[in-house]
XYZ file of C-alpha atoms in Angstrom:
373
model
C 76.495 -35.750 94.732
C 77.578 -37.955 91.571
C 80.736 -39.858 91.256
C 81.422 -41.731 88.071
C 83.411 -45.613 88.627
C 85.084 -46.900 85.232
C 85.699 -50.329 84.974
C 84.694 -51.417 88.691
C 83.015 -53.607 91.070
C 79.946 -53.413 93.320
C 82.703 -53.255 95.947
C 83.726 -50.639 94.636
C 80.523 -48.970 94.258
C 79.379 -49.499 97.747
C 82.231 -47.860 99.066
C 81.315 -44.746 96.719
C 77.389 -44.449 98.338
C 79.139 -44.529 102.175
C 81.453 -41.932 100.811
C 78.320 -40.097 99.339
C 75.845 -40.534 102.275
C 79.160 -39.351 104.379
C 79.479 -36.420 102.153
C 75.857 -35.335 102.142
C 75.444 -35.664 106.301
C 72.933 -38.674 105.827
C 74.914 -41.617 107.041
C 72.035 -43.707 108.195
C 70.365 -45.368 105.511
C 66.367 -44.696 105.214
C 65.404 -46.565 102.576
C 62.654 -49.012 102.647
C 63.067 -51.281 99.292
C 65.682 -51.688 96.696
C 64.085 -50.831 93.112
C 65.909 -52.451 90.033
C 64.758 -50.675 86.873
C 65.900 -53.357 83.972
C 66.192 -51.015 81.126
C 68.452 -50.039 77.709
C 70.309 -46.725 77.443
C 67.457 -44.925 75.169
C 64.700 -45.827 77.749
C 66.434 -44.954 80.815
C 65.998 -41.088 81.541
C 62.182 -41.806 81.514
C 61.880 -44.919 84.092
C 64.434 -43.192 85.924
C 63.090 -39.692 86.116
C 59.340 -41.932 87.127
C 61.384 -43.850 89.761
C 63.094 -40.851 91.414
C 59.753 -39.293 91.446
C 57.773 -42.119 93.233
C 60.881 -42.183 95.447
C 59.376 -39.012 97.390
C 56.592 -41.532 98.409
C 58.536 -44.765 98.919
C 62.599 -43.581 99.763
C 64.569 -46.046 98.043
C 67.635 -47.242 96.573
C 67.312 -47.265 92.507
C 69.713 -49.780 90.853
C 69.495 -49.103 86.716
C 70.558 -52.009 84.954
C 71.203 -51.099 81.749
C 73.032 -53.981 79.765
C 75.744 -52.749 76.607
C 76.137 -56.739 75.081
C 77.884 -55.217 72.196
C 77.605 -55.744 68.730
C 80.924 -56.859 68.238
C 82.823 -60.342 68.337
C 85.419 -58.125 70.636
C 82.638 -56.332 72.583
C 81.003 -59.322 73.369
C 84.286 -60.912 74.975
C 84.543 -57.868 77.127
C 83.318 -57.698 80.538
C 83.290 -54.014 82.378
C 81.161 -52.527 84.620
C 80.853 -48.985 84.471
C 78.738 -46.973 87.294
C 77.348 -43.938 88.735
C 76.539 -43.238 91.949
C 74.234 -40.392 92.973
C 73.245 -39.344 96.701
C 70.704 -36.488 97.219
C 70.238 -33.993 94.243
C 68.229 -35.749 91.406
C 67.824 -38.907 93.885
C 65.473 -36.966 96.639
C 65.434 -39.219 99.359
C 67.005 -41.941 97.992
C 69.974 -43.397 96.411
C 70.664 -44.150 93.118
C 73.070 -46.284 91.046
C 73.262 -46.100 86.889
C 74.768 -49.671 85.999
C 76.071 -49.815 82.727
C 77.038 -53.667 82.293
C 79.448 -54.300 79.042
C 79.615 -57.826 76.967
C 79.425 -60.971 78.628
C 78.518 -59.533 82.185
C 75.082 -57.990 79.930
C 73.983 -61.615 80.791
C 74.690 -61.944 84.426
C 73.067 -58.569 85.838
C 72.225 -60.619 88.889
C 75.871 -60.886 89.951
C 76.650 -57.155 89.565
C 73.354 -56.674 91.314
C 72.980 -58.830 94.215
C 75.754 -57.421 96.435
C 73.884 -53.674 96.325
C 70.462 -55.057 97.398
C 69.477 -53.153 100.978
C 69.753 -55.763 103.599
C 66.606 -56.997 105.014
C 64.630 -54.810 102.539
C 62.000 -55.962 100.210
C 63.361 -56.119 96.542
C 60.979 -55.258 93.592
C 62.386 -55.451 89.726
C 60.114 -53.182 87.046
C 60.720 -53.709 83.251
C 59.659 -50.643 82.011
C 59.714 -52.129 78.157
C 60.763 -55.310 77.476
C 60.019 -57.903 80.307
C 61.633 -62.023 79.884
C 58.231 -64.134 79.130
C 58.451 -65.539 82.282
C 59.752 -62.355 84.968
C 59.478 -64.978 88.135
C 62.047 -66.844 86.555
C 64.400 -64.638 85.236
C 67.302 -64.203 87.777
C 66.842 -60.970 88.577
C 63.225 -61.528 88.967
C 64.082 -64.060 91.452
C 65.450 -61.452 93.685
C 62.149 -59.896 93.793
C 58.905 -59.557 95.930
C 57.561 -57.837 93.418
C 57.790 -57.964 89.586
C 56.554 -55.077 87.621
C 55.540 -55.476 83.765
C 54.013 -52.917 81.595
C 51.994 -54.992 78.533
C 50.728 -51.369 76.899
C 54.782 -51.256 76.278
C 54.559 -54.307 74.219
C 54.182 -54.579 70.431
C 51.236 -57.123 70.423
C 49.382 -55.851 74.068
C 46.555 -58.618 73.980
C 49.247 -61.670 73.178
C 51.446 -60.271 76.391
C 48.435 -60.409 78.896
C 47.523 -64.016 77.591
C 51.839 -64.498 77.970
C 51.133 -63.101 81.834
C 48.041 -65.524 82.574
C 50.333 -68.459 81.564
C 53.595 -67.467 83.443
C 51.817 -65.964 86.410
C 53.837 -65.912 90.023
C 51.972 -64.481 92.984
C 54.116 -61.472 93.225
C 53.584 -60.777 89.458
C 51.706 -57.435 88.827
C 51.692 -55.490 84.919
C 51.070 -51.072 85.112
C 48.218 -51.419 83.011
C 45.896 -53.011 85.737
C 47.349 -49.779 87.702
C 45.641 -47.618 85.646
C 42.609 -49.321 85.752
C 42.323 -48.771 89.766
C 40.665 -45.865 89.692
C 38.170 -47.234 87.391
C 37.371 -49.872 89.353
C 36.843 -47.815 92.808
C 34.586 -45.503 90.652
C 32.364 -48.600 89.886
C 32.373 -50.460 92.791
C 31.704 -47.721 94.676
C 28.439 -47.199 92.176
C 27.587 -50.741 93.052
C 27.352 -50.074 96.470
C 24.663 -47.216 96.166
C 22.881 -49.317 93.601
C 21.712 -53.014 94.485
C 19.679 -53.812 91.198
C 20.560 -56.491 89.922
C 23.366 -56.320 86.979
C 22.211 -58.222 83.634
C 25.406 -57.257 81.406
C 27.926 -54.516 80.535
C 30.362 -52.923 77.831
C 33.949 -51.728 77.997
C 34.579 -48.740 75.390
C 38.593 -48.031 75.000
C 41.377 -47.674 72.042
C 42.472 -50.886 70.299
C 45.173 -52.272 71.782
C 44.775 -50.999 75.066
C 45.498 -53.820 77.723
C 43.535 -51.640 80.341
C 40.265 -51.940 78.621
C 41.066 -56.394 78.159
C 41.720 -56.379 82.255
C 38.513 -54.040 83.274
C 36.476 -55.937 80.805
C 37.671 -59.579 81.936
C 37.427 -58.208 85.933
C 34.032 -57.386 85.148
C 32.851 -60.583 83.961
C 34.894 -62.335 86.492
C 33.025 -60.155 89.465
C 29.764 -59.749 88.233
C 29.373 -63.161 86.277
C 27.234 -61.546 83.516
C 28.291 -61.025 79.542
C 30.331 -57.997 78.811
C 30.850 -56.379 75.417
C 34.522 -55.139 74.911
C 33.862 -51.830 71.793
C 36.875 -50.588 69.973
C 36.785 -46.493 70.502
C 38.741 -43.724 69.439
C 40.489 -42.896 73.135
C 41.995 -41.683 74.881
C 42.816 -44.701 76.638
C 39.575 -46.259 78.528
C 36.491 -44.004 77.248
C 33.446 -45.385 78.782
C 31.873 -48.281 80.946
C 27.985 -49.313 81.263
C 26.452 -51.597 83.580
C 22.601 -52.243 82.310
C 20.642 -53.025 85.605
C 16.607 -54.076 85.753
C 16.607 -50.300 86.769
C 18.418 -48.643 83.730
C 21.950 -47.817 82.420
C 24.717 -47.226 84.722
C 27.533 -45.320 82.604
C 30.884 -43.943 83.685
C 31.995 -42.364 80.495
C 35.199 -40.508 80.043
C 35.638 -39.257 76.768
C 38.330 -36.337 76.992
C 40.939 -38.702 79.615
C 40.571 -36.601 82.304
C 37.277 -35.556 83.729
C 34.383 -38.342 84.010
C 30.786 -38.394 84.059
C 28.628 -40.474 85.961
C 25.478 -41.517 85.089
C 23.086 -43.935 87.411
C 19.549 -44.171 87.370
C 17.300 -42.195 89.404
C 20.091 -39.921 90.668
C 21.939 -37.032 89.243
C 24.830 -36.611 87.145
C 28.058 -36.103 88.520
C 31.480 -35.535 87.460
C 34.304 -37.547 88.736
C 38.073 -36.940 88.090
C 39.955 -39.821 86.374
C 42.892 -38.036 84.402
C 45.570 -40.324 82.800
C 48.224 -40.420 85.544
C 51.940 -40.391 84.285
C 54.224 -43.573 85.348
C 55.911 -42.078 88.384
C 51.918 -41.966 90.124
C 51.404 -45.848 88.597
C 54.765 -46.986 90.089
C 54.303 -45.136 93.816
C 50.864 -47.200 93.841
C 52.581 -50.258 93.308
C 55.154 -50.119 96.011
C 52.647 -49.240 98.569
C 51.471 -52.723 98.525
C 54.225 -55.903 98.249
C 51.784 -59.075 98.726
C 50.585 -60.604 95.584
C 47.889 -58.841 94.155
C 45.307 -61.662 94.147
C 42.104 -59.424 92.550
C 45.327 -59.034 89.588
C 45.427 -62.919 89.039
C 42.027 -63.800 88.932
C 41.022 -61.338 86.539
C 44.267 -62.043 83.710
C 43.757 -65.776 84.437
C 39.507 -65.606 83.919
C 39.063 -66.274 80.523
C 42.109 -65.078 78.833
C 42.517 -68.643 76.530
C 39.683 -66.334 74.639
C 41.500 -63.135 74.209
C 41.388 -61.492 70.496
C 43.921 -61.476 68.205
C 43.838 -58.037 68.271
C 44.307 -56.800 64.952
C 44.094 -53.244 63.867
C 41.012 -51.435 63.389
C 39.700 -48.354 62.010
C 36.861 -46.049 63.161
C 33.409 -47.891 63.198
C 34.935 -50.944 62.044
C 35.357 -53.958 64.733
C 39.025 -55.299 65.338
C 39.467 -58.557 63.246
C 40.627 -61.888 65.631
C 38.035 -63.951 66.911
C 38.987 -66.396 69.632
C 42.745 -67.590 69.883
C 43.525 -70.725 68.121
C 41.043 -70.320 65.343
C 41.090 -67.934 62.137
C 40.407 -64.145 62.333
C 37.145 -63.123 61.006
C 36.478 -60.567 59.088
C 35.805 -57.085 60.111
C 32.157 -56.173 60.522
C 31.653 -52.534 58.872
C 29.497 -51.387 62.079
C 30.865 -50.510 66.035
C 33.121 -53.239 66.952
C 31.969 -55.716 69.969
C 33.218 -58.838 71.544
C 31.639 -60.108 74.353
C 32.405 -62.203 77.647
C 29.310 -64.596 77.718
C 27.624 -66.538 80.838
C 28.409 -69.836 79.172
C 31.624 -69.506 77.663
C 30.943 -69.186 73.974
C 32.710 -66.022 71.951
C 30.183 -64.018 70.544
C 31.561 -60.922 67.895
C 35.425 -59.794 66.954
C 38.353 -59.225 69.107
C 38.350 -57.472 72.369
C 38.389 -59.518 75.825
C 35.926 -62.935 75.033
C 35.922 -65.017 78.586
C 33.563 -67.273 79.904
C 32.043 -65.717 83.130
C 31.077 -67.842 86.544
C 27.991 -68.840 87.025
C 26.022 -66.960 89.808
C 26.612 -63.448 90.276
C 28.856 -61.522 92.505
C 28.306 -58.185 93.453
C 31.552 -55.812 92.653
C 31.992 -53.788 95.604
C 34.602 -51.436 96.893
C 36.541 -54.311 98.471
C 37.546 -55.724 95.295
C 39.341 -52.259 93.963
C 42.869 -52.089 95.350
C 42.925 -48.512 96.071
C 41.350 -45.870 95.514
C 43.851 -43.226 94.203
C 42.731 -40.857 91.242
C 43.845 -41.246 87.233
């Protein structure tokens, strides 16, 4: 059921979901978190369609924010809301509410918002593109358990997860350390069969790609040994190796779907890590709503050394050395920068961090969950 409000008031609109839940036969409400999706009108359909999707998993009520400032001297004096409501349908289990906020009230979402918020139900607030610098402080992000980013939406990737390190709030999480979940079950869970001792490892993904920075900097945060970050042609992440006093342990993924996993003194075998879409990254993060702790330490460790991350081409390294300091040039060979033991960047772009001393053992523990890419 839709019904379309011109011009009116989250009064207003509340009245319209009883009348809808009335309508359907669902008066009760059974929805276990409020969901605001902070979005423009060209990139709604997609975090909607993603949201109503994960909904199935996690039955919610979806407020769209989707501010209208105007261009306008007039516009921009105008304040109108403009909504639509829709109960079952489109929204599954859930409810959902398109807000469509016009000039001045563009800047004071919160106000419009606030009075739809579930009562006594966890809040989280996802930016599907363009997140404030600091999300905990935003006002709508201060209605939130949970604050959702997505740095892989951003123009300069590498800069935003250095921007997340410095404005990070426990509750803070970004969609491309989803993606690298099942990555890091995969490995830890190769860890755990093999106890040799791990002397350094690589990270092999597209330039650009935030996943590949977080897996490379978690590594050398866990495992406290150097790890090269290589530039590849993708999809996405293409390949991890762990060198051990035993051999190579590789997890390579070079079509971004099926794996293959490589460990020494044991068979081959293939693993399934296909790219998931958004609505699978966003139902993983409203399973949990505690502050993803494994998340903080591994944007915070080392990210002051973070490349520059300037384009590169095939078999050439990404120019940028270490922030703060003049880009070197691009080698001609297989681009590598690497996370060293005591803290000094060796190579061009890519994650450079200084690792702990002593060595910790990655096991399954430290992967979140263990859902499939």
């Amino acid at each position: 059921m839709n019904i379309d409000l011109t011009d009116t008031t989250s009064s207003q609109i509340n009245s319209a979901l009883v009348r809808a839940r009335r309508a359907s036969g669902t008066p009760a409400v059974g929805m276990v978190l409020t969901l605001v999706i902070v979005t423009d009108e060209g990139n709604h359909y997609d975090a909607l369609k993603a949201a109503s999707e994960a909904s199935k998993e996690h039955p919610s009520r979806i407020l769209v924010v989707i501010r209208r400032p105007g261009r306008s001297p007039r516009d921009r004096k105008i304040a109108r809301l403009d909504a639509e409501v829709r109960v079952g349908g489109e929204s599954n289990t859930g409810e959902t509410v398109l807000l469509r906020l016009h000039g001045e009230l563009a800047s004071h979402a919160h106000s419009a918002v606030l009075p739809l918020l579930l009562p006594d139900a966890p809040v989280v607030v996802w930016w599907p593109e363009d997140a404030p610098e600091h999300p905990s402080d935003d006002l709508l992000g201060q209605l939130a358990a949970r604050r959702i980013t997505d740095a892989q939406a951003t123009e300069d990737p590498v800069a935003t997860l250095a921007l997340r390190a410095g404005t990070y709030t426990p509750g803070d999480t970004d969609l491309a350390w989803t993606r690298i979940t099942p990555w890091r079950s995969v490995l830890a869970a190769a860890l755990d069969q093999k106890h040799a001792p791990i002397t350094s490892a690589s990270v092999e993904g597209e330039a650009y790609n935030p996943s590949s920075e977080l897996l490379a900097l978690w590594l050398a945060d866990r495992l406290g040994v150097p790890v090269e970050r290589t530039v590849s042609d993708g999809p996405g992440l293409t390949a991890v190796r762990l060198e051990t006093a035993d051999g190579t342990i590789c997890l390579d993924r070079a079509d971004g779907s099926l794996a293959e996993l490589a460990m020494p003194g044991q068979p081959d075998r293939h693993v399934a890590l296909h790219r998931r879409d958004t609505a699978e990254l966003i139902a993983e993060e409203l399973r949990r709503l505690d502050p993803d702790e494994t998340y903080a330490a591994a944007v915070k460790y080392g990210v002051q050394r973070l490349g520059s991350g300037a384009p590169a081409t095939k078999g050439a390294a990404k120019t940028g050395a270490v922030r703060g300091q003049s880009p070197a040039p691009a080698a001609p060979t297989e681009a590598a920068s690497e996370v060293t033991s005591d803290g000094s960047p060796e190579g061009e772009g890519g994650a450079e961090a200084p690792a702990k001393s002593g060595k910790k053992k990655a096991s399954s523990a430290t992967a979140r969950k263990a859902s499939s890419t």
